[in-house]
PDB file of C-alpha atoms and ligand atoms in Angstrom:
ATOM      1  CA  MET A   1      -9.365 -20.542  -4.772  1.00 88.00           C
ATOM      2  CA  MET A   2      -7.907 -17.986  -2.332  1.00 96.00           C
ATOM      3  CA  HIS A   3      -5.000 -15.731  -3.256  1.00 98.00           C
ATOM      4  CA  LYS A   4      -2.586 -13.874  -1.006  1.00 98.00           C
ATOM      5  CA  THR A   5      -2.338 -10.237  -2.066  1.00 98.00           C
ATOM      6  CA  PHE A   6      -0.710  -7.123  -0.625  1.00 98.00           C
ATOM      7  CA  ILE A   7      -2.244  -3.644  -0.891  1.00 98.00           C
ATOM      8  CA  GLY A   8      -0.361  -0.388  -0.254  1.00 98.00           C
ATOM      9  CA  LEU A   9      -2.338   2.329   1.575  1.00 98.00           C
ATOM     10  CA  GLY A  10      -1.402   6.011   1.515  1.00 97.00           C
ATOM     11  CA  SER A  11      -3.054   9.308   2.437  1.00 96.00           C
ATOM     12  CA  ASN A  12      -1.841  12.866   2.985  1.00 95.00           C
ATOM     13  CA  LEU A  13      -5.065  14.877   2.821  1.00 93.00           C
ATOM     14  CA  GLY A  14      -7.801  15.062   5.460  1.00 92.00           C
ATOM     15  CA  ASP A  15      -7.799  12.915   8.615  1.00 95.00           C
ATOM     16  CA  SER A  16      -5.414  10.353   7.132  1.00 96.00           C
ATOM     17  CA  GLU A  17      -5.500   7.896  10.020  1.00 97.00           C
ATOM     18  CA  GLN A  18      -9.300   7.764   9.961  1.00 96.00           C
ATOM     19  CA  ILE A  19      -9.352   7.508   6.163  1.00 95.00           C
ATOM     20  CA  LEU A  20      -6.950   4.550   6.254  1.00 97.00           C
ATOM     21  CA  ARG A  21      -8.993   2.885   9.035  1.00 97.00           C
ATOM     22  CA  GLU A  22     -12.156   3.145   6.952  1.00 97.00           C
ATOM     23  CA  ALA A  23     -10.291   1.760   3.927  1.00 97.00           C
ATOM     24  CA  VAL A  24      -9.188  -1.281   5.958  1.00 98.00           C
ATOM     25  CA  GLU A  25     -12.809  -1.813   7.067  1.00 97.00           C
ATOM     26  CA  LYS A  26     -13.860  -1.924   3.410  1.00 97.00           C
ATOM     27  CA  LEU A  27     -11.004  -4.268   2.518  1.00 98.00           C
ATOM     28  CA  ARG A  28     -12.385  -6.674   5.135  1.00 98.00           C
ATOM     29  CA  GLU A  29     -15.464  -7.095   2.903  1.00 98.00           C
ATOM     30  CA  LEU A  30     -13.174  -8.550   0.211  1.00 98.00           C
ATOM     31  CA  GLY A  31     -11.473 -11.226   2.311  1.00 98.00           C
ATOM     32  CA  VAL A  32      -9.277 -11.771   5.326  1.00 98.00           C
ATOM     33  CA  VAL A  33      -7.091  -8.766   6.184  1.00 98.00           C
ATOM     34  CA  SER A  34      -3.988  -8.231   8.312  1.00 98.00           C
ATOM     35  CA  VAL A  35      -2.277  -4.856   8.561  1.00 98.00           C
ATOM     36  CA  SER A  36       1.250  -3.591   9.048  1.00 98.00           C
ATOM     37  CA  LYS A  37       2.147  -0.916  11.563  1.00 98.00           C
ATOM     38  CA  LEU A  38       1.011   2.595  10.651  1.00 98.00           C
ATOM     39  CA  TYR A  39       3.802   4.914   9.497  1.00 98.00           C
ATOM     40  CA  GLN A  40       4.433   8.543   8.756  1.00 98.00           C
ATOM     41  CA  SER A  41       6.517   9.049   5.650  1.00 98.00           C
ATOM     42  CA  PRO A  42       7.976  12.171   4.000  1.00 97.00           C
ATOM     43  CA  PRO A  43       6.539  12.755   0.514  1.00 97.00           C
ATOM     44  CA  MET A  44       8.204  11.152  -2.448  1.00 95.00           C
ATOM     45  CA  GLY A  45       7.706  13.643  -5.298  1.00 93.00           C
ATOM     46  CA  PRO A  46       7.061  17.357  -4.765  1.00 94.00           C
ATOM     47  CA  GLN A  47       8.207  18.326  -1.254  1.00 95.00           C
ATOM     48  CA  ASP A  48       5.607  21.096  -0.789  1.00 94.00           C
ATOM     49  CA  GLN A  49       2.924  18.631   0.283  1.00 95.00           C
ATOM     50  CA  PRO A  50       2.108  17.099   3.694  1.00 96.00           C
ATOM     51  CA  ASN A  51       3.770  13.946   5.031  1.00 97.00           C
ATOM     52  CA  TYR A  52       1.958  10.716   4.206  1.00 98.00           C
ATOM     53  CA  HIS A  53       0.384   8.125   6.418  1.00 98.00           C
ATOM     54  CA  ASN A  54       1.373   4.759   4.920  1.00 98.00           C
ATOM     55  CA  ALA A  55       0.627   1.124   5.696  1.00 98.00           C
ATOM     56  CA  VAL A  56       0.276  -2.179   3.856  1.00 98.00           C
ATOM     57  CA  ALA A  57      -2.561  -4.688   4.150  1.00 98.00           C
ATOM     58  CA  GLN A  58      -2.327  -8.377   3.386  1.00 98.00           C
ATOM     59  CA  LEU A  59      -5.624  -9.494   1.856  1.00 98.00           C
ATOM     60  CA  ILE A  60      -6.504 -13.145   1.265  1.00 98.00           C
ATOM     61  CA  THR A  61      -9.231 -13.046  -1.378  1.00 98.00           C
ATOM     62  CA  ASP A  62     -10.880 -15.069  -4.112  1.00 98.00           C
ATOM     63  CA  LEU A  63     -11.194 -12.015  -6.386  1.00 98.00           C
ATOM     64  CA  ALA A  64      -9.301 -12.158  -9.689  1.00 98.00           C
ATOM     65  CA  PRO A  65      -6.689  -9.404 -10.212  1.00 98.00           C
ATOM     66  CA  LEU A  66      -8.823  -7.016 -12.290  1.00 98.00           C
ATOM     67  CA  ALA A  67     -11.894  -7.581 -10.095  1.00 98.00           C
ATOM     68  CA  LEU A  68      -9.735  -6.708  -7.089  1.00 98.00           C
ATOM     69  CA  LEU A  69      -8.435  -3.603  -8.892  1.00 98.00           C
ATOM     70  CA  ASP A  70     -12.044  -2.538  -9.575  1.00 98.00           C
ATOM     71  CA  ALA A  71     -12.884  -3.020  -5.894  1.00 98.00           C
ATOM     72  CA  LEU A  72      -9.856  -0.971  -4.786  1.00 97.00           C
ATOM     73  CA  GLN A  73     -10.780   1.848  -7.160  1.00 96.00           C
ATOM     74  CA  SER A  74     -14.362   1.839  -5.823  1.00 95.00           C
ATOM     75  CA  ILE A  75     -13.037   2.172  -2.269  1.00 96.00           C
ATOM     76  CA  GLU A  76     -10.795   5.072  -3.344  1.00 94.00           C
ATOM     77  CA  ASN A  77     -13.746   6.809  -4.965  1.00 92.00           C
ATOM     78  CA  GLU A  78     -16.083   6.158  -1.999  1.00 90.00           C
ATOM     79  CA  SER A  79     -13.540   7.791   0.293  1.00 86.00           C
ATOM     80  CA  GLY A  80     -14.193  11.042  -1.572  1.00 78.00           C
ATOM     81  CA  ARG A  81     -10.747  10.723  -3.066  1.00 81.00           C
ATOM     82  CA  VAL A  82      -9.248  14.017  -4.023  1.00 78.00           C
ATOM     83  CA  ARG A  83      -6.068  13.991  -6.041  1.00 76.00           C
ATOM     84  CA  SER A  84      -4.646  17.200  -7.376  1.00 74.00           C
ATOM     85  CA  ARG A  85      -1.428  17.079  -9.400  1.00 84.00           C
ATOM     86  CA  ARG A  86       0.572  14.066 -10.571  1.00 82.00           C
ATOM     87  CA  TRP A  87       2.836  12.903  -7.741  1.00 87.00           C
ATOM     88  CA  GLY A  88       0.837  15.250  -5.536  1.00 87.00           C
ATOM     89  CA  GLU A  89      -1.326  14.987  -2.470  1.00 91.00           C
ATOM     90  CA  ARG A  90      -4.254  12.578  -2.304  1.00 90.00           C
ATOM     91  CA  THR A  91      -6.969  11.555   0.160  1.00 92.00           C
ATOM     92  CA  LEU A  92      -6.532   7.836  -0.425  1.00 95.00           C
ATOM     93  CA  ASP A  93      -4.319   5.698  -2.587  1.00 95.00           C
ATOM     94  CA  LEU A  94      -4.751   1.926  -2.713  1.00 97.00           C
ATOM     95  CA  ASP A  95      -2.086   0.161  -4.772  1.00 97.00           C
ATOM     96  CA  LEU A  96      -2.197  -3.510  -5.676  1.00 98.00           C
ATOM     97  CA  LEU A  97       1.430  -4.355  -4.849  1.00 98.00           C
ATOM     98  CA  LEU A  98       1.533  -8.147  -5.114  1.00 98.00           C
ATOM     99  CA  TYR A  99      -0.941 -10.820  -6.181  1.00 98.00           C
ATOM    100  CA  ALA A 100       0.146 -14.306  -5.177  1.00 96.00           C
ATOM    101  CA  GLU A 101       3.385 -14.991  -7.069  1.00 93.00           C
ATOM    102  CA  LYS A 102       1.967 -13.587 -10.283  1.00 96.00           C
ATOM    103  CA  ASN A 103       3.578 -11.245 -12.783  1.00 96.00           C
ATOM    104  CA  ILE A 104       0.865  -9.242 -14.538  1.00 96.00           C
ATOM    105  CA  ILE A 105       1.330  -6.614 -17.234  1.00 96.00           C
ATOM    106  CA  ASN A 106      -1.641  -5.035 -18.976  1.00 93.00           C
ATOM    107  CA  GLU A 107      -3.044  -1.550 -19.628  1.00 95.00           C
ATOM    108  CA  ARG A 108      -4.658  -1.269 -16.218  1.00 94.00           C
ATOM    109  CA  LEU A 109      -2.306  -3.148 -13.986  1.00 96.00           C
ATOM    110  CA  THR A 110       1.349  -3.997 -13.420  1.00 97.00           C
ATOM    111  CA  VAL A 111       2.115  -6.514 -10.651  1.00 97.00           C
ATOM    112  CA  PRO A 112       4.501  -6.477  -8.838  1.00 97.00           C
ATOM    113  CA  HIS A 113       3.793  -2.763  -8.584  1.00 95.00           C
ATOM    114  CA  ILE A 114       6.387  -0.531 -10.300  1.00 90.00           C
ATOM    115  CA  GLY A 115       8.992   0.900  -7.967  1.00 88.00           C
ATOM    116  CA  ILE A 116       8.048  -1.349  -5.080  1.00 91.00           C
ATOM    117  CA  LEU A 117      11.679  -2.093  -4.128  1.00 90.00           C
ATOM    118  CA  GLU A 118      12.672   1.594  -4.151  1.00 91.00           C
ATOM    119  CA  ARG A 119       9.972   2.786  -1.750  1.00 95.00           C
ATOM    120  CA  ASP A 120      10.668   2.412   1.959  1.00 96.00           C
ATOM    121  CA  PHE A 121       7.021   3.236   2.707  1.00 97.00           C
ATOM    122  CA  VAL A 122       6.104   0.006   0.894  1.00 97.00           C
ATOM    123  CA  VAL A 123       9.023  -2.305   1.728  1.00 96.00           C
ATOM    124  CA  ILE A 124       9.103  -1.704   5.493  1.00 97.00           C
ATOM    125  CA  PRO A 125       5.369  -2.295   6.073  1.00 98.00           C
ATOM    126  CA  LEU A 126       5.574  -5.401   3.841  1.00 97.00           C
ATOM    127  CA  LEU A 127       8.277  -6.741   6.156  1.00 97.00           C
ATOM    128  CA  ASP A 128       5.939  -6.278   9.163  1.00 97.00           C
ATOM    129  CA  LEU A 129       3.576  -8.738   7.485  1.00 98.00           C
ATOM    130  CA  ASP A 130       6.178 -11.205   6.175  1.00 97.00           C
ATOM    131  CA  SER A 131       9.787 -10.778   7.277  1.00 94.00           C
ATOM    132  CA  GLU A 132      10.926 -13.344   4.684  1.00 94.00           C
ATOM    133  CA  LEU A 133       9.037 -11.923   1.706  1.00 95.00           C
ATOM    134  CA  LYS A 134      10.828 -12.075  -1.647  1.00 93.00           C
ATOM    135  CA  ILE A 135       9.920 -10.220  -4.846  1.00 91.00           C
ATOM    136  CA  ASN A 136      11.201 -11.778  -8.047  1.00 85.00           C
ATOM    137  CA  GLY A 137      13.595 -13.800  -5.927  1.00 88.00           C
ATOM    138  CA  GLN A 138      14.966 -10.688  -4.189  1.00 88.00           C
ATOM    139  CA  SER A 139      14.749 -10.577  -0.415  1.00 91.00           C
ATOM    140  CA  LEU A 140      13.296  -7.317   0.895  1.00 91.00           C
ATOM    141  CA  GLN A 141      15.218  -7.401   4.155  1.00 88.00           C
ATOM    142  CA  SER A 142      18.513  -6.954   2.288  1.00 83.00           C
ATOM    143  CA  GLN A 143      17.397  -3.759   0.528  1.00 84.00           C
ATOM    144  CA  GLU A 144      19.642  -0.761   1.221  1.00 89.00           C
ATOM    145  CA  LEU A 145      16.622   1.436   1.924  1.00 92.00           C
ATOM    146  CA  VAL A 146      15.552  -0.744   4.841  1.00 92.00           C
ATOM    147  CA  GLN A 147      18.771   0.239   6.642  1.00 91.00           C
ATOM    148  CA  HIS A 148      18.213   3.961   5.821  1.00 93.00           C
ATOM    149  CA  SER A 149      14.481   4.249   6.429  1.00 93.00           C
ATOM    150  CA  THR A 150      12.845   7.682   6.513  1.00 94.00           C
ATOM    151  CA  LEU A 151       9.692   6.320   8.212  1.00 97.00           C
ATOM    152  CA  THR A 152       8.362   7.050  11.695  1.00 98.00           C
ATOM    153  CA  VAL A 153       6.116   4.503  13.437  1.00 98.00           C
ATOM    154  CA  LEU A 154       2.772   6.105  14.393  1.00 98.00           C
ATOM    155  CA  ALA A 155       1.038   2.969  15.721  1.00 98.00           C
ATOM    156  CA  ASP A 156       1.559  -0.773  16.146  1.00 98.00           C
ATOM    157  CA  GLN A 157      -0.239  -3.483  14.151  1.00 97.00           C
ATOM    158  CA  THR A 158      -3.460  -3.073  16.196  1.00 97.00           C
ATOM    159  CA  TRP A 159      -4.151   0.403  14.737  1.00 98.00           C
ATOM    160  CA  ALA A 160      -7.010  -0.807  12.498  1.00 97.00           C
ATOM    161  CA  ASP A 161      -8.619  -3.270  14.973  1.00 95.00           C
TER     162      ASP A 161
HETATM  163  N1  ROI B 201       5.100   9.504  -0.902  1.00 52.36           N
HETATM  164  C1  ROI B 201       4.927   8.837   0.250  1.00 52.36           C
HETATM  165  N2  ROI B 201       5.778   9.050   1.258  1.00 52.36           N
HETATM  166  N3  ROI B 201       3.914   7.965   0.422  1.00 52.36           N
HETATM  167  C2  ROI B 201       3.020   7.697  -0.572  1.00 52.36           C
HETATM  168  O1  ROI B 201       2.108   6.871  -0.378  1.00 52.36           O
HETATM  169  C3  ROI B 201       3.178   8.360  -1.802  1.00 52.36           C
HETATM  170  N4  ROI B 201       2.327   8.145  -2.836  1.00 52.36           N
HETATM  171  C4  ROI B 201       2.493   8.729  -4.012  1.00 52.36           C
HETATM  172  C5  ROI B 201       3.631   9.680  -4.278  1.00 52.36           C
HETATM  173  C6  ROI B 201       3.065  10.990  -4.789  1.00 52.36           C
HETATM  174  C7  ROI B 201       4.526   9.045  -5.316  1.00 52.36           C
HETATM  175  N5  ROI B 201       4.421   9.951  -3.105  1.00 52.36           N
HETATM  176  C8  ROI B 201       4.248   9.271  -1.934  1.00 52.36           C
HETATM  177  O2  ROI B 201       1.664   8.449  -4.985  1.00 52.36           O
END
């Protein structure tokens, strides 16, 4: 059984574009991947850290939620992930945003991901992949933050080809 999932990608340490490209390559081992445009995004959290590169990948996979989470954490660790303070800079962040239409709450995982609707660096790339996407019945397109985006487009949807 194949499941449609969405993964948030973020990096603001090292060669972020290359790091995100390599992450997408590894995601392709888990299923069929499409990517959003690549964006630059000002940091949410402490402001004395570099801007982020952000994107979202749609992954169609047969992995169960926690098996997928394990795989994402392995990719983060293989990337030589460095993460200093809480809400601080990191080499690679892979967040499981959505898993099919499921609501999941356990110690390791909350899906839909917390704060998803408040983060333009998640909502806008999600809309690249599905302009009609709804989360808990709420349309993303109607979100206030879509109209007041702080993102800059760095590359179109072929950036990870
Ligand atoms: N800010 C932006 N712009 N992009 C991120 O991916 C991101 N990730 C984080 C925090 C520290 C919350 N800030 C971010 O984990």
